[in-house]
């Protein structure tokens, strides 16, 4: 017998009698102001947040922080910011020198400050991890209260790869001292369009 | 504890020759060694208790916390009761998604599968993010013996790898190390300036050191936190982004998972992701909760489903529900014994209370000491996000182990002595009298190193009379 069949048959023989799945609820709640909750949690976990009215405003804020000739990749056109817009990415190793990656999200979670990013918003799966900084633009309406609500929005959608990303890459492995920028981006900025 | 200042320089930065791997000492002996440095014990204890308090704060911020625990527990009960179905379903969906599925009956088969994949692609260097399962299978040692270099990419795991030690905690692998020791280690192995022990500086040094590894390794291995039966996707949670950066750059991504990591539906992730990091570190969620469904273009993606004793364990009604564990480590952070004895005292991949009920399933003789490394206070069960009855299982394991003849000789002799004394009122009275007389008149007979009750404690004042004597005097009609 193959290992597969042996494992499955042992499991079948040893598993306990059927135990039903529980009733699920979304615990309708919680926050009076989703936007403020999202922002305060994002700041708590080391991210930055700006409320903006337009892409122009996003470009202005970013221009202030990235004046030198650094490599910026963006999924959206940002007038006045020297960025490669949706470039063709062959080998992800060539992304090593990316300083800033800007993308959009249509789903954010107030209870934990995360945004949901899918393949098509990433250009390359490695990009939001290898870039030194990450910026995400999201409409205010995309913020939901909890992870239950988030999975309701995601539903049965098909994707190759997707991730909840909450703030900058971080570690506290050395004596529990929090350091932002472990292996991934050192900063995470959300631009919330209102 | 290993002394990093004495670490031998001959060790290649990528290899893992562990100093503690062949240990046959039991928990009490290893804990004794840890306890020699009282200041360090105090610091270790306080650090973990601080994390436990962060967990409390996060949990108390969620009104429905207890309902979440109950729901997660019931989902996991359902998983165990229908695991054979779910495994088949996951396999079918994952294959449709283009993932290559392997089954490993034991650690050896798992290691051979990994080695086989690497051999076929002529790869002899691999990057690996955190996976307790590969610790359980001793994958690194297996591959290194066959000329494959493995580099652990999680910062804490990289630190213990450079120090040639196993992780001491499943979430915080180097929680037992002080920053000065890490500074010295980095000075020796990575060439950072001597005496610099600033966590920010050391983390940046590791980032630079690891970037090159991520960019040059063609194979990446990750663990799996959850695998969804209905969609065939699997979820990996990290704060550092190391699992992702490794997997997304590599030609081949291998994900190793225990068969118990399956959950039925995608929406169940909402419950587990809400509970996992709040229980672990008090964070609302890990920085990255990555959902892998298909390989990227041109990449191979493998999932290895590992049994290694789990299907047998599933057949033990008293112990099966420890398979519900989601590896948050809340039980370790809260455990008074873990906090004061350190993770290495448990001589197993998963330390602490949960490790002490998992390990005897793998090898009852080797881990017979672990269920005794507990006060049975029950704090572990109180914080467990999936409501495993950890302390009850510790107690039940003790009974099984004694029945099977695995109790330590001294404990057995002591219990037999107690049985004799408690069954014999004359002997009981004599023993009480003798004890009081010795404590009063020749205290040094008891107050010495031979008596385990005298360790780190003063013996109590002997009472003037026994309760029976007092009762006779005061309650005589």
XYZ file of C-alpha atoms in Angstrom, chain A:
194
model
C 0.000 0.000 0.000
C 1.246 3.507 -0.762
C 1.912 5.868 2.138
C -1.069 7.881 0.997
C -3.510 5.007 1.242
C -1.991 3.730 4.461
C -2.274 7.160 6.126
C -5.828 7.761 4.945
C -6.986 4.325 6.004
C -5.361 4.658 9.450
C -6.943 8.080 9.879
C -10.320 6.735 8.840
C -10.033 3.879 11.279
C -8.927 6.073 14.184
C -10.916 9.267 13.753
C -13.595 9.899 16.405
C -17.350 9.734 15.687
C -18.731 12.634 13.617
C -18.729 16.005 15.327
C -20.770 18.663 13.492
C -19.383 21.992 12.328
C -20.533 24.854 14.580
C -22.952 27.583 13.567
C -20.963 30.591 12.449
C -21.717 34.196 13.233
C -19.956 37.424 12.279
C -20.489 39.038 15.699
C -21.948 42.164 14.106
C -20.225 44.988 15.775
C -18.135 46.900 16.939
C -16.674 50.101 15.840
C -18.507 53.388 15.558
C -15.977 54.687 13.095
C -14.328 52.043 10.917
C -11.901 54.539 9.402
C -10.607 55.770 12.754
C -10.362 52.232 14.095
C -8.393 51.104 11.041
C -6.002 54.045 11.308
C -5.404 53.689 15.027
C -4.666 49.954 14.769
C -2.409 50.458 11.746
C -0.391 53.053 13.666
C -0.261 50.751 16.699
C 1.357 48.030 14.583
C 3.943 50.382 13.104
C 2.227 51.517 9.900
C 1.465 55.030 8.708
C -1.865 56.324 7.443
C -2.932 59.366 5.415
C -6.455 60.383 4.540
C -6.435 61.781 0.995
C -8.892 63.010 -1.620
C -7.017 62.177 -4.807
C -4.091 60.343 -6.401
C -2.512 63.754 -6.862
C -2.341 64.161 -3.120
C -0.774 60.706 -2.803
C 1.879 61.714 -5.348
C 2.591 64.955 -3.467
C 3.092 63.204 -0.141
C 5.316 60.525 -1.654
C 7.361 63.035 -3.640
C 8.348 64.627 -0.341
C 9.829 61.362 0.906
C 11.465 60.068 -2.274
C 13.397 62.843 -3.958
C 16.526 60.997 -4.941
C 16.757 58.814 -8.009
C 15.349 55.654 -6.519
C 13.480 52.864 -8.224
C 9.745 53.131 -7.684
C 7.204 50.727 -9.139
C 3.504 51.514 -9.114
C 0.353 49.824 -10.330
C -1.326 53.210 -10.817
C -0.306 56.415 -12.597
C 0.791 59.060 -10.102
C 1.416 62.364 -11.855
C 4.688 63.964 -10.909
C 6.210 60.845 -9.382
C 8.932 59.131 -11.389
C 7.708 55.561 -11.210
C 7.619 52.574 -13.518
C 3.918 51.927 -14.136
C 2.958 48.235 -14.291
C 6.269 47.182 -15.860
C 6.696 43.684 -17.268
C 8.528 41.734 -14.627
C 10.386 38.684 -15.824
C 12.766 37.425 -13.186
C 11.709 38.616 -9.706
C 15.367 38.776 -8.670
C 15.633 41.949 -10.741
C 13.379 43.650 -8.201
C 16.173 43.683 -5.644
C 16.798 47.420 -5.980
C 13.173 48.561 -5.708
C 12.877 51.247 -3.050
C 9.122 51.753 -3.106
C 6.180 49.753 -4.413
C 2.785 51.429 -4.664
C -0.372 49.418 -5.209
C -4.093 49.453 -4.458
C -6.375 47.323 -2.341
C -10.139 46.890 -2.207
C -10.328 45.292 1.197
C -8.973 46.397 4.564
C -9.748 45.172 8.083
C -10.350 47.615 10.939
C -9.723 45.159 13.775
C -6.134 44.443 12.751
C -4.971 47.109 10.293
C -4.437 44.685 7.403
C -5.088 45.056 3.682
C -5.878 42.195 1.302
C -3.599 42.053 -1.733
C -4.062 39.627 -4.622
C -1.825 38.533 -7.487
C -3.072 41.198 -9.911
C -2.378 43.960 -7.386
C 1.175 42.700 -6.836
C 2.605 42.480 -10.390
C 5.025 39.916 -8.972
C 4.509 38.000 -5.750
C 7.954 38.973 -4.503
C 7.440 42.691 -5.053
C 5.646 43.718 -1.814
C 8.285 41.775 0.149
C 11.506 42.674 -1.602
C 10.706 46.392 -1.878
C 12.231 48.538 0.874
C 8.945 50.402 1.400
C 5.327 49.625 0.622
C 2.422 52.009 0.008
C -1.189 50.937 -0.522
C -4.036 53.104 -1.745
C -7.519 52.053 -0.682
C -10.977 53.589 -0.783
C -12.524 54.294 2.610
C -15.478 52.068 1.675
C -13.197 49.056 1.453
C -12.686 48.920 5.231
C -14.642 46.182 6.999
C -14.777 45.527 10.746
C -13.434 42.011 11.265
C -11.806 39.050 9.556
C -15.234 37.397 9.326
C -16.474 40.304 7.237
C -13.308 40.173 5.168
C -13.793 36.503 4.283
C -17.416 37.275 3.400
C -16.135 39.791 0.873
C -13.525 37.352 -0.462
C -16.123 34.580 -0.715
C -15.160 31.837 -3.148
C -12.929 34.082 -5.265
C -10.148 32.260 -7.129
C -6.608 33.556 -6.809
C -3.172 32.117 -7.256
C -1.719 33.948 -4.315
C -3.105 36.550 -1.931
C -2.166 37.900 1.473
C -3.379 40.002 4.345
C -0.585 42.495 4.919
C -0.613 44.393 8.222
C 2.035 47.095 8.578
C 5.766 46.857 7.927
C 7.792 43.666 8.205
C 8.874 43.318 11.827
C 10.638 41.162 14.372
C 11.069 41.105 18.124
C 13.347 38.084 18.190
C 16.176 39.899 19.948
C 15.118 40.309 23.579
C 11.577 41.210 22.547
C 12.683 44.613 21.234
C 10.421 45.510 18.339
C 12.343 46.342 15.157
C 10.556 47.422 11.975
C 12.042 46.066 8.770
C 13.004 42.436 9.307
C 13.324 40.910 5.837
C 10.507 42.768 4.117
C 9.560 46.480 3.839
C 10.755 48.835 6.556
C 7.694 51.012 6.195
C 4.043 50.568 5.297
C 1.858 53.527 4.374
C -1.878 53.380 3.735
C -3.469 56.169 1.699
C -7.177 56.133 2.385
C -9.254 57.809 -0.298
C -12.297 59.614 1.070
